[in-house]
mmCIF file of C-alpha atoms in Angstrom:
data_model
loop_
_atom_site.group_PDB
_atom_site.id
_atom_site.type_symbol
_atom_site.label_atom_id
_atom_site.label_comp_id
_atom_site.label_asym_id
_atom_site.label_seq_id
_atom_site.Cartn_x
_atom_site.Cartn_y
_atom_site.Cartn_z
ATOM 1 C CA MET D 1 -0.115 0.017 -0.038
ATOM 2 C CA PRO D 2 1.624 3.282 -0.911
ATOM 3 C CA SER D 3 2.067 5.872 1.738
ATOM 4 C CA PRO D 4 -0.486 8.549 2.238
ATOM 5 C CA THR D 5 0.077 12.101 1.035
ATOM 6 C CA ARG D 6 1.472 14.501 3.741
ATOM 7 C CA LEU D 7 -1.155 17.175 4.805
ATOM 8 C CA GLN D 8 -0.666 20.370 2.801
ATOM 9 C CA TYR D 9 -0.554 23.696 4.251
ATOM 10 C CA GLY D 10 -3.711 25.673 3.596
ATOM 11 C CA ALA D 11 -5.610 22.692 2.265
ATOM 12 C CA TYR D 12 -9.069 21.380 3.298
ATOM 13 C CA TYR D 13 -9.588 17.839 4.592
ATOM 14 C CA HIS D 14 -11.992 15.102 5.632
ATOM 15 C CA ILE D 15 -10.058 13.244 8.177
ATOM 16 C CA PHE D 16 -11.286 10.143 9.861
ATOM 17 C CA ASN D 17 -10.215 6.802 11.200
ATOM 18 C CA ARG D 18 -11.572 3.755 13.076
ATOM 19 C CA GLY D 19 -10.641 1.243 15.975
ATOM 20 C CA ASN D 20 -8.206 -1.381 14.761
ATOM 21 C CA ASN D 21 -10.299 -4.486 13.806
ATOM 22 C CA ARG D 22 -13.297 -2.277 14.401
ATOM 23 C CA GLU D 23 -12.580 -2.125 17.934
ATOM 24 C CA ASN D 24 -14.223 0.881 20.090
ATOM 25 C CA ILE D 25 -11.923 3.707 20.613
ATOM 26 C CA PHE D 26 -14.332 5.210 23.133
ATOM 27 C CA VAL D 27 -15.045 2.797 26.036
ATOM 28 C CA GLN D 28 -16.399 5.273 28.482
ATOM 29 C CA GLY D 29 -18.157 8.619 28.379
ATOM 30 C CA ARG D 30 -15.190 10.371 29.887
ATOM 31 C CA ASN D 31 -12.943 9.253 26.783
ATOM 32 C CA TYR D 32 -14.792 11.750 24.446
ATOM 33 C CA PRO D 33 -13.844 14.979 26.232
ATOM 34 C CA TYR D 34 -10.483 13.547 26.918
ATOM 35 C CA PHE D 35 -10.192 13.071 23.049
ATOM 36 C CA LEU D 36 -11.118 16.672 22.377
ATOM 37 C CA ARG D 37 -8.758 17.944 25.119
ATOM 38 C CA LEU D 38 -5.816 16.118 23.464
ATOM 39 C CA TYR D 39 -6.979 17.175 20.126
ATOM 40 C CA ALA D 40 -6.922 20.849 21.389
ATOM 41 C CA ARG D 41 -3.410 20.363 22.481
ATOM 42 C CA HIS D 42 -1.857 18.521 19.478
ATOM 43 C CA VAL D 43 -3.975 19.645 16.566
ATOM 44 C CA ALA D 44 -5.249 23.198 17.306
ATOM 45 C CA PRO D 45 -1.874 24.692 16.516
ATOM 46 C CA VAL D 46 -1.886 23.233 13.035
ATOM 47 C CA ALA D 47 -5.554 23.206 11.984
ATOM 48 C CA GLU D 48 -8.926 25.057 11.976
ATOM 49 C CA THR D 49 -11.616 22.653 12.793
ATOM 50 C CA PHE D 50 -15.066 23.038 11.099
ATOM 51 C CA ALA D 51 -17.019 20.030 12.345
ATOM 52 C CA TYR D 52 -16.319 16.888 14.362
ATOM 53 C CA CYS D 53 -18.323 13.610 15.338
ATOM 54 C CA LEU D 54 -17.055 10.989 17.746
ATOM 55 C CA LEU D 55 -18.602 7.710 17.522
ATOM 56 C CA LYS D 56 -17.867 4.479 19.472
ATOM 57 C CA ASN D 57 -15.624 2.877 17.035
ATOM 58 C CA HIS D 58 -14.694 5.797 14.624
ATOM 59 C CA PHE D 59 -14.711 9.668 14.331
ATOM 60 C CA HIS D 60 -14.810 12.255 11.586
ATOM 61 C CA LEU D 61 -13.354 15.795 11.110
ATOM 62 C CA ALA D 62 -13.657 18.655 8.666
ATOM 63 C CA VAL D 63 -10.454 20.704 8.898
ATOM 64 C CA ARG D 64 -8.355 23.369 7.301
ATOM 65 C CA ILE D 65 -4.587 23.011 7.709
ATOM 66 C CA LYS D 66 -3.146 26.523 8.619
ATOM 67 C CA SER D 67 -0.516 28.148 6.603
ATOM 68 C CA GLU D 68 3.068 27.308 7.435
ATOM 69 C CA GLU D 69 3.387 30.880 8.887
ATOM 70 C CA LYS D 70 0.600 30.549 11.272
ATOM 71 C CA VAL D 71 1.671 27.268 12.358
ATOM 72 C CA THR D 72 5.141 28.419 13.268
ATOM 73 C CA VAL D 73 3.512 31.351 15.020
ATOM 74 C CA ALA D 74 1.213 29.098 17.045
ATOM 75 C CA TYR D 75 4.110 26.889 18.305
ATOM 76 C CA GLN D 76 6.123 29.994 19.144
ATOM 77 C CA ALA D 77 3.141 31.310 21.124
ATOM 78 C CA LEU D 78 3.219 27.883 23.093
ATOM 79 C CA ASN D 79 6.864 28.354 23.690
ATOM 80 C CA GLU D 80 7.479 24.891 21.959
ATOM 81 C CA THR D 81 11.212 24.353 21.110
ATOM 82 C CA LYS D 82 10.219 22.121 18.309
ATOM 83 C CA SER D 83 7.412 22.703 15.883
ATOM 84 C CA PHE D 84 5.763 19.466 13.904
ATOM 85 C CA THR D 85 4.338 19.258 10.616
ATOM 86 C CA PRO D 86 0.625 18.932 10.212
ATOM 87 C CA SER D 87 0.849 15.135 9.501
ATOM 88 C CA HIS D 88 3.123 14.658 12.473
ATOM 89 C CA ALA D 89 1.037 16.794 14.782
ATOM 90 C CA PHE D 90 -2.047 14.443 13.857
ATOM 91 C CA SER D 91 0.139 11.355 14.438
ATOM 92 C CA ASN D 92 1.300 12.407 17.773
ATOM 93 C CA PHE D 93 -2.344 13.205 18.812
ATOM 94 C CA PHE D 94 -3.460 9.664 17.815
ATOM 95 C CA ASN D 95 -0.537 8.060 19.604
ATOM 96 C CA ALA D 96 -0.996 10.108 22.848
ATOM 97 C CA TYR D 97 -4.782 9.052 22.802
ATOM 98 C CA ALA D 98 -3.915 5.422 22.150
ATOM 99 C CA LYS D 99 -1.166 5.350 24.848
ATOM 100 C CA SER D 100 -3.947 6.696 27.357
ATOM 101 C CA ILE D 101 -6.390 4.230 26.414
ATOM 102 C CA ASN D 102 -4.036 1.259 26.517
ATOM 103 C CA LYS D 103 -2.916 2.331 30.065
ATOM 104 C CA ALA D 104 -6.241 2.885 31.414
ATOM 105 C CA TYR D 105 -7.983 -0.100 30.159
ATOM 106 C CA GLY D 106 -4.791 -2.501 30.171
ATOM 107 C CA ARG D 107 -4.699 -3.165 26.481
ATOM 108 C CA THR D 108 -1.745 -3.387 24.066
ATOM 109 C CA GLY D 109 -1.167 -2.969 20.477
ATOM 110 C CA SER D 110 -2.542 -0.478 18.103
ATOM 111 C CA LEU D 111 -5.839 1.342 18.958
ATOM 112 C CA PHE D 112 -6.470 3.001 15.494
ATOM 113 C CA GLN D 113 -6.200 1.622 12.057
ATOM 114 C CA ASN D 114 -3.075 3.015 10.298
ATOM 115 C CA PRO D 115 -2.483 5.245 8.611
ATOM 116 C CA PHE D 116 -5.352 7.695 9.293
ATOM 117 C CA ASN D 117 -7.550 8.613 6.192
ATOM 118 C CA ARG D 118 -7.397 12.258 4.763
ATOM 119 C CA ILE D 119 -9.442 13.181 1.714
ATOM 120 C CA PRO D 120 -9.066 16.691 0.241
ATOM 121 C CA VAL D 121 -12.162 18.671 0.092
ATOM 122 C CA GLU D 122 -12.483 19.668 -3.417
ATOM 123 C CA ASN D 123 -14.834 22.849 -3.396
ATOM 124 C CA HIS D 124 -17.245 24.807 -1.348
ATOM 125 C CA ARG D 125 -20.155 22.610 -2.153
ATOM 126 C CA HIS D 126 -18.183 19.700 -0.988
ATOM 127 C CA LEU D 127 -17.360 21.459 2.128
ATOM 128 C CA LEU D 128 -20.782 22.123 3.099
ATOM 129 C CA HIS D 129 -22.166 18.611 2.311
ATOM 130 C CA LEU D 130 -19.144 17.391 4.514
ATOM 131 C CA VAL D 131 -20.124 19.410 7.587
ATOM 132 C CA VAL D 132 -23.760 18.241 7.308
ATOM 133 C CA TYR D 133 -22.711 14.505 6.592
ATOM 134 C CA ILE D 134 -20.296 14.579 9.761
ATOM 135 C CA HIS D 135 -23.284 15.572 12.055
ATOM 136 C CA HIS D 136 -25.535 13.225 10.552
ATOM 137 C CA ASN D 137 -23.296 10.248 11.003
ATOM 138 C CA PRO D 138 -24.710 9.002 14.394
ATOM 139 C CA GLN D 139 -28.027 8.914 12.714
ATOM 140 C CA GLN D 140 -26.780 7.277 9.576
ATOM 141 C CA HIS D 141 -25.010 4.545 11.570
ATOM 142 C CA GLY D 142 -28.201 3.927 13.709
ATOM 143 C CA PHE D 143 -26.769 5.098 17.074
ATOM 144 C CA VAL D 144 -29.795 7.554 17.406
ATOM 145 C CA GLN D 145 -32.843 8.336 15.466
ATOM 146 C CA ASP D 146 -32.190 11.812 15.338
ATOM 147 C CA PHE D 147 -28.619 13.100 14.889
ATOM 148 C CA ARG D 148 -29.401 15.962 17.267
ATOM 149 C CA ASP D 149 -29.537 13.549 20.013
ATOM 150 C CA TRP D 150 -25.871 12.534 19.765
ATOM 151 C CA PRO D 151 -23.804 14.429 22.425
ATOM 152 C CA TYR D 152 -20.320 14.075 20.668
ATOM 153 C CA SER D 153 -20.574 16.137 17.793
ATOM 154 C CA SER D 154 -19.979 19.869 17.050
ATOM 155 C CA PHE D 155 -23.425 20.538 15.715
ATOM 156 C CA PHE D 156 -24.673 22.275 18.953
ATOM 157 C CA PRO D 157 -21.249 23.597 20.168
ATOM 158 C CA LEU D 158 -21.293 25.465 16.665
ATOM 159 C CA LEU D 159 -24.744 26.747 17.262
ATOM 160 C CA GLN D 160 -23.774 27.786 20.851
ATOM 161 C CA LYS D 161 -20.596 29.623 19.649
ATOM 162 C CA ASP D 162 -18.487 27.366 21.545
ATOM 163 C CA GLU D 163 -15.020 28.302 19.952
ATOM 164 C CA GLY D 164 -13.008 26.178 22.023
ATOM 165 C CA ILE D 165 -11.700 24.097 18.994
ATOM 166 C CA LEU D 166 -13.975 25.193 16.530
ATOM 167 C CA ALA D 167 -13.916 27.923 13.883
ATOM 168 C CA VAL D 168 -17.514 28.857 14.644
ATOM 169 C CA HIS D 169 -17.583 32.362 12.839
ATOM 170 C CA THR D 170 -15.891 30.791 9.657
ATOM 171 C CA VAL D 171 -18.446 27.851 9.623
ATOM 172 C CA MET D 172 -21.447 30.192 10.035
ATOM 173 C CA ASP D 173 -19.983 32.409 7.326
ATOM 174 C CA PHE D 174 -20.049 29.057 5.042
ATOM 175 C CA PHE D 175 -23.722 28.674 5.624
ATOM 176 C CA ASP D 176 -24.631 32.369 5.554
ATOM 177 C CA GLY D 177 -25.558 32.369 9.177
ATOM 178 C CA PRO D 178 -26.942 30.057 12.033
ATOM 179 C CA ALA D 179 -30.322 29.938 10.551
ATOM 180 C CA ASN D 180 -29.420 28.477 7.254
ATOM 181 C CA PHE D 181 -26.694 26.183 8.974
ATOM 182 C CA ARG D 182 -29.618 24.696 11.037
ATOM 183 C CA GLU D 183 -32.152 24.389 7.982
ATOM 184 C CA SER D 184 -29.391 22.840 5.935
ATOM 185 C CA HIS D 185 -28.993 20.083 8.245
ATOM 186 C CA LEU D 186 -32.647 19.574 8.734
ATOM 187 C CA GLN D 187 -33.418 19.507 5.173
ATOM 188 C CA THR D 188 -30.651 16.878 4.218
ATOM 189 C CA ILE D 189 -31.430 13.209 4.239
ATOM 190 C CA PHE D 190 -28.440 10.887 3.431
ATOM 191 C CA PRO D 191 -29.083 7.306 2.290
ATOM 192 C CA HIS D 192 -27.748 4.516 4.159
ATOM 193 C CA ASP D 193 -25.127 3.777 1.665
ATOM 194 C CA PHE D 194 -24.052 7.511 1.161
ATOM 195 C CA ASP D 195 -20.203 7.765 0.839
ATOM 196 C CA PRO D 196 -19.016 11.533 0.946
ATOM 197 C CA ARG D 197 -15.807 10.223 -1.023
ATOM 198 C CA THR D 198 -18.012 9.559 -3.993
ATOM 199 C CA HIS D 199 -20.479 12.331 -3.728
ATOM 200 C CA LEU D 200 -18.797 15.551 -3.960
#
């Protein structure tokens, strides 16, 4: 299998991964906020986040990698003696989470499938579709009947202007405001076999 391409500065991506052998990567409720705290530490310096959804055995992210200049400035602000490429930052994040889960639950070996998946976002329409798709994922997989009932996605944090790890204002600009953001989610129905990689 060829090595995946490195994440490019300034590019938009759909990033996703699942547990090795479809194993759960979130064992207890406390694992979800811990995942996001590590994400903020490792990934926020290199990427803007537009949407996320964390499910029991996989996750989805919609991100834009920052410019090389902004990444350098972010690491300098953190007084980091070493800066990392975006690809290394994501890998370090996944490794840190996996080590914590292995230690907490007495497991060994790889937690995630390697390497993590990264699909370039082709255009603005693709990006809007991707954000809605990510938030609908729990409903599509049958975890809930209504995607709004899933507590581990960015749908409500975006509407509540929770800017912890989210580029809230940028997302709302993408959708021309909160009302259209909400309406776009409520009007869209994805078929069970929908694959965002083939529906750009």
